[in-house]
XYZ file of C-alpha atoms in Angstrom:
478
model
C -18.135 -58.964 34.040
C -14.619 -59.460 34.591
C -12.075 -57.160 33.895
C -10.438 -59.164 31.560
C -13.281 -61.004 29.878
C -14.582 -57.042 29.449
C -11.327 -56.457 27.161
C -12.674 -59.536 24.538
C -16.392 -57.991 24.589
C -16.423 -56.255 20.364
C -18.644 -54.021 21.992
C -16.154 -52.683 24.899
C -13.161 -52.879 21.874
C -14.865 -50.918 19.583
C -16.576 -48.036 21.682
C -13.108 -47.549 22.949
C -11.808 -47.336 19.398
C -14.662 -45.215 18.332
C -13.902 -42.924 22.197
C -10.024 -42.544 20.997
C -10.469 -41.697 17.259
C -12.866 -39.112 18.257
C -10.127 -37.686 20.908
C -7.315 -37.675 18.071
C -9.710 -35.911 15.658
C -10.372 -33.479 18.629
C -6.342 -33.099 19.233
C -5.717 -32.874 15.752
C -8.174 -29.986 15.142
C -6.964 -27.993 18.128
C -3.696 -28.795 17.012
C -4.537 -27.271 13.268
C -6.057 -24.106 14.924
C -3.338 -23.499 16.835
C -0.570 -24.028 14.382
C -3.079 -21.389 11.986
C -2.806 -18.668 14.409
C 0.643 -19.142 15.353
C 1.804 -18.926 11.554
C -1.154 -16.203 10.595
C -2.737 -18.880 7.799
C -6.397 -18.370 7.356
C -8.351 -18.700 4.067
C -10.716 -15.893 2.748
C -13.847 -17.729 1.839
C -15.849 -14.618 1.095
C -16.803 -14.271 -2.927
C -15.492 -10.614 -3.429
C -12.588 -11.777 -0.894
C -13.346 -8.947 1.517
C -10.582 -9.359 3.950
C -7.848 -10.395 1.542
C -5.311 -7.565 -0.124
C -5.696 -6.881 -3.754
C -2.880 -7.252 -6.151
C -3.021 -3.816 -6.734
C -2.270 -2.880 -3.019
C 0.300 -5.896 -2.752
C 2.452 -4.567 -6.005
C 2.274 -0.951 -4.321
C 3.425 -1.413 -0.375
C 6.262 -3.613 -1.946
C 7.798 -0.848 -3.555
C 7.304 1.521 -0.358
C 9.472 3.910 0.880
C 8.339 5.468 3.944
C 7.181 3.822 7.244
C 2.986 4.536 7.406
C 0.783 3.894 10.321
C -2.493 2.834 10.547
C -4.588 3.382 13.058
C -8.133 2.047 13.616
C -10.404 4.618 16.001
C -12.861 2.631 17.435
C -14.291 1.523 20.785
C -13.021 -0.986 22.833
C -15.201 -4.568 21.781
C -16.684 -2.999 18.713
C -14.286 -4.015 16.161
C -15.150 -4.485 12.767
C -13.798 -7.865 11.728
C -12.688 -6.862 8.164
C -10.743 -3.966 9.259
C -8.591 -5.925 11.975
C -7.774 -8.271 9.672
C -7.053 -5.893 6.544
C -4.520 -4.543 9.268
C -2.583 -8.124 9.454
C -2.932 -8.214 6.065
C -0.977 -4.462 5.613
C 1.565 -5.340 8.459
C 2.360 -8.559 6.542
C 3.070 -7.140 3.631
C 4.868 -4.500 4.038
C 7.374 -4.034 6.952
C 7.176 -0.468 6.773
C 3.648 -0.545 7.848
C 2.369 -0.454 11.523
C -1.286 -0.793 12.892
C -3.372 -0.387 16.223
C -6.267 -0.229 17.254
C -7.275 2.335 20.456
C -10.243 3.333 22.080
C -10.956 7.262 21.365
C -12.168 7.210 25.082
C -9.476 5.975 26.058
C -6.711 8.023 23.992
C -8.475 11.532 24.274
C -5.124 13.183 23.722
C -4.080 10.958 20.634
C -7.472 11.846 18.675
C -7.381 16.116 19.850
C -3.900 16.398 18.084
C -5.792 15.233 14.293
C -9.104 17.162 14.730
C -8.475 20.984 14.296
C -6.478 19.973 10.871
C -9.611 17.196 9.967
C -12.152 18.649 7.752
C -15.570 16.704 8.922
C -14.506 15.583 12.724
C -13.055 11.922 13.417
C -16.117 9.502 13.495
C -16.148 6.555 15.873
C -14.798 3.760 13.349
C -12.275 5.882 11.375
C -8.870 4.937 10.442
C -5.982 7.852 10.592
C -3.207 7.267 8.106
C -0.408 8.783 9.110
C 3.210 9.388 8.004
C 6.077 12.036 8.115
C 4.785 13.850 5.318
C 1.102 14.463 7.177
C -2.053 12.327 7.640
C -5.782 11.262 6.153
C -8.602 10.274 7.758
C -10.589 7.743 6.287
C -14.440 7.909 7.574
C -16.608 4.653 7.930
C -19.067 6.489 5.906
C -15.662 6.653 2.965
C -15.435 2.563 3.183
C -18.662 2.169 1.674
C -20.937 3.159 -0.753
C -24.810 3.654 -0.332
C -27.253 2.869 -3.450
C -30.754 3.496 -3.410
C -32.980 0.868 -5.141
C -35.557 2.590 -7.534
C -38.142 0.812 -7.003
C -38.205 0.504 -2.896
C -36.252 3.645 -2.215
C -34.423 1.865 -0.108
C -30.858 1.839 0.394
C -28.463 -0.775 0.514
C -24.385 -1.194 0.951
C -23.400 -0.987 -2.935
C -19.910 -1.422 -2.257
C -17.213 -1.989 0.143
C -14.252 0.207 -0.049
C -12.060 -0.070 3.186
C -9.161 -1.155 1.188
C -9.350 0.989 -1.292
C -9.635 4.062 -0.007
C -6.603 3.051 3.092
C -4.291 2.198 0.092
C -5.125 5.529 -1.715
C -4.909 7.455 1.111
C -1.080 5.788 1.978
C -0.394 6.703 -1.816
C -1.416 9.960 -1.686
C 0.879 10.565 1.378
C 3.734 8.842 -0.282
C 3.430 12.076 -2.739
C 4.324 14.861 -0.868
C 2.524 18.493 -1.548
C -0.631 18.007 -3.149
C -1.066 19.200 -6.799
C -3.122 22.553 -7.035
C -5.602 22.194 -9.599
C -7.221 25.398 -10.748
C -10.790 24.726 -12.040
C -11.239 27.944 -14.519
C -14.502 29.388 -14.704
C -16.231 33.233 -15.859
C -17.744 31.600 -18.960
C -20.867 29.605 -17.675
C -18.875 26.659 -17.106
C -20.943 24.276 -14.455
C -18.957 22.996 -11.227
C -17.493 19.949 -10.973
C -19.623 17.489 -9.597
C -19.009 17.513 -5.511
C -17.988 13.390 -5.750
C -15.775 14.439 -8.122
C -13.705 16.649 -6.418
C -13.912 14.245 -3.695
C -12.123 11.743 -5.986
C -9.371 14.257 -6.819
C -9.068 15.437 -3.092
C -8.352 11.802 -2.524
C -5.591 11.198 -5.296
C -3.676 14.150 -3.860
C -5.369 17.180 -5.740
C -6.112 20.242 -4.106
C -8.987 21.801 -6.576
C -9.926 25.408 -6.506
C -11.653 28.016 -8.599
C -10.773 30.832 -10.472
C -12.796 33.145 -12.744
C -10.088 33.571 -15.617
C -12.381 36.504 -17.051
C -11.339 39.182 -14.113
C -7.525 38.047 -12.974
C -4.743 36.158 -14.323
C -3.797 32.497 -13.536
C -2.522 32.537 -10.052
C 0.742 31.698 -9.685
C 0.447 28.967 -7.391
C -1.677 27.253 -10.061
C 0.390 23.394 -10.801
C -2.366 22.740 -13.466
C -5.791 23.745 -14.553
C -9.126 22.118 -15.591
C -11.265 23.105 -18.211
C -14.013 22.178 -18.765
C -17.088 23.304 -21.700
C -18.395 26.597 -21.528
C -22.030 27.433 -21.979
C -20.393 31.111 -23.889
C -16.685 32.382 -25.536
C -14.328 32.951 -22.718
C -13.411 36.409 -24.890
C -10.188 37.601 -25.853
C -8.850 38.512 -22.195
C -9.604 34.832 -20.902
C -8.230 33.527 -23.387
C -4.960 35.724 -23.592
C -4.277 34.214 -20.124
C -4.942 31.043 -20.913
C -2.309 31.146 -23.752
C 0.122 32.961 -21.244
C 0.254 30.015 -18.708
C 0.367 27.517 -21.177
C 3.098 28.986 -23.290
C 5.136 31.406 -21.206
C 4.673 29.071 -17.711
C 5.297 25.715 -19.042
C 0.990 25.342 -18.084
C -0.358 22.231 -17.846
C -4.162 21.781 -18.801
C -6.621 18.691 -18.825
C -9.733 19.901 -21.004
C -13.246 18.730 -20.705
C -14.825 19.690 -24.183
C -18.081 18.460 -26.248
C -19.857 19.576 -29.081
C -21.845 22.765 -29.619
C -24.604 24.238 -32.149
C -22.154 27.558 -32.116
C -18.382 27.967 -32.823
C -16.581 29.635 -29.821
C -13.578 31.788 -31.675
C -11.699 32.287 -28.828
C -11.719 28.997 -27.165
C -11.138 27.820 -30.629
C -7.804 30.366 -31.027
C -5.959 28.956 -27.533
C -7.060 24.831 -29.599
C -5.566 25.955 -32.667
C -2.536 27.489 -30.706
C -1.596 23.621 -29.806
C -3.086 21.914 -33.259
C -6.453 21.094 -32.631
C -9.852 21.877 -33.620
C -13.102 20.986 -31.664
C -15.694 19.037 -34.363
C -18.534 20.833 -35.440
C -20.131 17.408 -35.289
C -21.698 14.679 -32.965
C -20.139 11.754 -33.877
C -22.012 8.117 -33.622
C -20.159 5.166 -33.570
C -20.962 2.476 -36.027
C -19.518 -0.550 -34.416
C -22.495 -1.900 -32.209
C -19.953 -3.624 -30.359
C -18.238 -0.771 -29.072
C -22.076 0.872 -28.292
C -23.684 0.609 -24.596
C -27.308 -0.603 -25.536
C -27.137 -0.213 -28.686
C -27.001 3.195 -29.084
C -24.581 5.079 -31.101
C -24.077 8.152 -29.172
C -22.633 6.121 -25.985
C -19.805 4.436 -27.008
C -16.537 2.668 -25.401
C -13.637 3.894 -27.353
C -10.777 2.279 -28.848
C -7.945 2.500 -26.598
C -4.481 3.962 -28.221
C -1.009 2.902 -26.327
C 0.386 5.574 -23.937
C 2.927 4.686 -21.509
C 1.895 7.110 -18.830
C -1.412 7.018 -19.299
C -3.512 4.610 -20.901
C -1.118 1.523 -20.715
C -1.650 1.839 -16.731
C -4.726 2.031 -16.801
C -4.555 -1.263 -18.594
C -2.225 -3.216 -16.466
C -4.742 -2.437 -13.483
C -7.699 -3.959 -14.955
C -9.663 -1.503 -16.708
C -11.635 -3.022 -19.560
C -12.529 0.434 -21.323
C -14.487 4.053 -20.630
C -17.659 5.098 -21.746
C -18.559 8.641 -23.454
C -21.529 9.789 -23.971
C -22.348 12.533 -26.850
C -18.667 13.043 -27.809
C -17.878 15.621 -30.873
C -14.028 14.858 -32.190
C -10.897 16.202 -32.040
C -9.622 17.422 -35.470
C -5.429 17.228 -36.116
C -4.191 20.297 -37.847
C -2.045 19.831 -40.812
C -0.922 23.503 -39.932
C 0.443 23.564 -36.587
C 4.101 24.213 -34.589
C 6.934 21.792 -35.143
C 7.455 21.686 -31.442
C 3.562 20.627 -30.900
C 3.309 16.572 -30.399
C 0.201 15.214 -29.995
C -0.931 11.883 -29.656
C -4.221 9.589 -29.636
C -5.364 8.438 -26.588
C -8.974 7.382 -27.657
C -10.664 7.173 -30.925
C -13.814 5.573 -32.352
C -14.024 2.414 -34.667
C -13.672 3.406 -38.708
C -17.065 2.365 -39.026
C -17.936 6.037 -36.741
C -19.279 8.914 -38.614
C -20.036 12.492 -37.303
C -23.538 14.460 -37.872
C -22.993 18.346 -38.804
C -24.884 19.564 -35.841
C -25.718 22.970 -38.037
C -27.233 21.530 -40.508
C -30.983 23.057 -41.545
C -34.068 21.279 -39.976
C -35.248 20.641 -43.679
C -32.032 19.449 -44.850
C -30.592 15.927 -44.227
C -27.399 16.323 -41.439
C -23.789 16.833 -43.750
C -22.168 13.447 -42.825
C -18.102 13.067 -41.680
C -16.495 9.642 -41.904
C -14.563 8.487 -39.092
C -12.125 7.248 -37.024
C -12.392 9.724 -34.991
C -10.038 10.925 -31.713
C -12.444 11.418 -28.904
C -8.649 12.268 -25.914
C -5.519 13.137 -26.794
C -2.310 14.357 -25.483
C -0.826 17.465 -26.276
C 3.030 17.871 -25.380
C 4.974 21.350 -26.703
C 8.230 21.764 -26.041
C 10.057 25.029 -26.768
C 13.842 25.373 -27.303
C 15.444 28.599 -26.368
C 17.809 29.427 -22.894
C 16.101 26.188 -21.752
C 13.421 23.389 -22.648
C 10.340 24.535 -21.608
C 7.440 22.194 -21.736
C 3.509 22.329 -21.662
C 0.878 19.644 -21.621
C -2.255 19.269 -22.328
C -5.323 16.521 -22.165
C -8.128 17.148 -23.859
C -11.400 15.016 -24.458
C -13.995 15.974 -26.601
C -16.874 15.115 -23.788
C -17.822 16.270 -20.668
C -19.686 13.169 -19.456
C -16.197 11.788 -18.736
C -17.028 13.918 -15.319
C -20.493 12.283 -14.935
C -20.708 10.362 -11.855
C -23.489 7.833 -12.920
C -21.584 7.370 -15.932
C -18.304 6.422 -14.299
C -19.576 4.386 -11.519
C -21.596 2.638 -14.290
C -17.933 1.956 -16.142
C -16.175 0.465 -12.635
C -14.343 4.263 -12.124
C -12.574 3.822 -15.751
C -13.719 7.409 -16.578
C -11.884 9.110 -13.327
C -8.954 6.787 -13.188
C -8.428 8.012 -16.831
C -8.840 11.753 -15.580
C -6.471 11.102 -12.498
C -4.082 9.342 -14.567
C -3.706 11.896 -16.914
C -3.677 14.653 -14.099
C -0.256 12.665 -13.174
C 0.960 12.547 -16.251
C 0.767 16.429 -16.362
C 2.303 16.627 -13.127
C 5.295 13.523 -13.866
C 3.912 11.757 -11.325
C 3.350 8.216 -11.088
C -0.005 6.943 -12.225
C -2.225 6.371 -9.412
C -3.376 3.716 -7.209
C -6.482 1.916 -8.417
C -8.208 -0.753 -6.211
C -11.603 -2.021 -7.313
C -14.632 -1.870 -4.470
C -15.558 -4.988 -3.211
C -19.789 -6.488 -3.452
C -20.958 -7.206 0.167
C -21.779 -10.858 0.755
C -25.038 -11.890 -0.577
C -24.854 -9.112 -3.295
C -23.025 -11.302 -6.290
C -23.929 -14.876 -7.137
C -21.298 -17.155 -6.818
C -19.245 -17.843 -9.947
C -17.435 -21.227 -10.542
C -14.808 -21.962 -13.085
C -15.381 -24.847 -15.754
C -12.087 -26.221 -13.646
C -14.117 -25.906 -10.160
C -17.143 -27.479 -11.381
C -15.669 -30.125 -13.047
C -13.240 -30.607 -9.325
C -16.449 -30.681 -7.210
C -18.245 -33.036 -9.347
C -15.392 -35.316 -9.184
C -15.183 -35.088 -5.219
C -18.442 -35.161 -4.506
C -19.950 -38.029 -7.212
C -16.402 -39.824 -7.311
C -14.039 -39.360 -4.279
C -16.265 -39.216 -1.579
C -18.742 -42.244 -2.358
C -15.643 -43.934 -3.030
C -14.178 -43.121 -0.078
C -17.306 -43.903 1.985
C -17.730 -47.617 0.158
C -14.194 -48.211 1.220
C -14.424 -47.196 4.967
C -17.650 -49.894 4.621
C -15.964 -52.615 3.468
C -12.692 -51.893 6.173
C -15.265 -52.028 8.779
C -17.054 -54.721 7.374
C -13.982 -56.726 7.047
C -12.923 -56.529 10.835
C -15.836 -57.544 12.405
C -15.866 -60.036 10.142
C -12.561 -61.529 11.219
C -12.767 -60.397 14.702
């Protein structure tokens, strides 16, 4: 065939057309790519949005004030996606913010100079946060969190917290010293659960212990926790107590509950600062504000504080849950200089069971509300304003870790907020862990649905029937 009689075949005219609109599509994708990566644009198609910055963390490193680096440990080829891109996502927001990656084999030097001051070695994988004011180390085994299914024994990745525990570990650097926390013990009180202090440890809180029954407070002592004893503290423990809180401007969060026997001296340092622990378990009436129904596990009414619930609010939390909580009774007969103020309380429809009451007798019933946390500020006027604080929360599951991971963390986040509030810090950083892929169904808005339906029963057969008829159309006139 001739050359030109091959440029009037339809099938030489339209293989070529079909050749070059497959070469522009080609161009025009490496073209997209390209422009993509140039401009850093990618889209984070992942449900839980694993490699995209929370609000949370955006709202924080916009409003930071010291230059933080971030360094990823790990060997050369076996990056983990999600943590090389959280890094763009940190140097992009944040100017004051530099990342790398290195090879520990490679940079023997750089790791030796963290490890004698890094409790638990410097895993393959970790990342070092580091500033003027010190460092963290954040283990792989710290950016998630293992479950165990109870049927299978298995375990499984529960949760994914790279982000969240980075962004804590930049706040807590951003805070200077740590806060000494003093847990006080002599009385049968039961140590704080080991994840717990792991939480505090990572919000910047140093926590020791100290058996109030044989010494005084120490003096390096920024706050202490309290939590229920299993006997009285007697009059020596509680003499100190009293001391620090009164003569040392002391600040206090207490971890109370309720109790078949009156303790007079814990009761004498309560009724120092206007309170009295209930001689009742209370049960909340409201089956809305129950977990399963039942009455003695409740999510409490929240009551406006600016330092310390209203935070917790504007980061997400939906509510706590206590289990088993007595309440806190208001004195009528207290100091002038003694504010307190509701943090939580039940519904009206609560009431509380004497927990003394005979076997043989029905239980002596108290109408609610109730105040289940409250916050105790006492301010004294004499060469100076000197000022103690208190939180105190008529539970101790509010240190339960079941109970808090059940609740999304609303149960320590309310602990570590009102440790800050004690302090005048800042509230704390709160980012939410993130579902691995595959773990959470995927959830589509009534305005999604309604936007695929559209595309894929409207747009795209519509589309497709119009392409036809084009086509159709010149052949048919070629």
């Amino acid at each position: 065939m001739k050359p030109l009689n091959m440029l009037k075949d339809k099938r030489f005219r339209y293989g070529t057309m079909s050749t070059a609109m497959m070469i522009v599509a080609i161009v025009i994708f490496v073209l997209v790519n390209l422009l993509a990566d140039e401009f850093n644009q990618s889209r984070d198609l992942t449900a839980e949005q694993l490699y995209t910055l929370t609000t949370q963390t955006h709202r924080f490193l916009e409003e930071l004030e010291m230059d933080i680096t971030l360094t990823y440990l790990t060997r050369t080829g076996a990056e983990t996606h999600m943590i090389t891109q959280l890094f763009s996502e940190y140097s992009a927001v944040s100017p004051r913010i530099t990342t790398e990656v290195r090879d520990p084999m490679l940079s023997p030097t750089f790791v030796h100079q963290f490890i004698a001051d890094a409790d638990g070695g410097i895993p393959d994988g970790s990342v070092i946060v580091q500033s003027a004011q010190g460092f963290r180390v954040v283990r792989p085994a710290d950016m998630r969190t293992i479950g165990v299914n109870p049927q299978t024994w298995q375990q499984f990745i529960e949760s994914i917290d790279a982000e969240r525990e980075i962004t804590q570990a930049i706040h807590a650097l951003t805070l200077g010293d740590p806060t000494i926390l003093y847990h006080i013990t002599g009385s049968g009180e039961n140590p704080l659960p080991e994840a717990f202090v792991a939480f505090l440890e990572s919000e910047n809180f140093v926590v020791r212990t100290h058996d109030a029954v044989l010494a005084d407070i120490p003096e390096t002592a920024d706050a202490l926790f309290i939590t229920m004893p299993t006997r009285d503290w007697g009059s020596a423990k509680a003499d100190r107590i009293l001391a620090y809180l009164d003569e040392q401007e002391g600040r206090a969060f207490v971890s109370l509950g309720p109790s078949r026997e009156r303790f007079p001296q814990l009761d004498r340092v309560l009724q120092a600062f206007g309170l009295r622990l209930g001689d009742y378990l209370v049960l909340e009436g409201n089956q809305a504000r129950t977990f399963n129904n039942d009455p003695t596990w409740m999510m409490p009414m929240w009551e406006l504080h600016e330092e310390i619930t209203v935070p917790l609010m504007l980061q997400g939390f939906t509510g706590l849950l206590f289990m088993g909580p007595t309440g806190l009774d208001i004195l009528d007969m207290r100091r002038n200089s003694t504010i307190i103020e509701p943090l939580f309380t039940t519904s009206s429809e609560s009431l509380g069971l004497i927990i003394d009451t005979p076997a043989d007798e029905a239980p002596e019933q108290v109408e609610g509300p109730f105040n289940l946390a409250v916050a105790v500020t006492d301010r004294t006027f004499l060469d100076t304003t000197r000022e103690s604080r208190m939180v105190v929360v008529s539970t101790w599951s509010v240190l339960f870790e079941d109970v808090n991971t059940f609740i999304g963390g609303g149960n320590w986040a309310f602990i570590a907020t009102s440790l800050n509030w004690l302090q005048d810090q800042p509230p704390g950083i709160w980012v939410p862990a993130r579902r691995p892929p595959g773990s959470t169904p995927v959830m589509l808005s009534d305005a999604q649905v309604v936007t695929m339906t559209g595309v894929v029963m409207g747009v795209l057969p519509v589309s497709l029937f119009a392409i036809g008829i084009f086509i159709w159309f010149r052949r048919r006139h070629s």
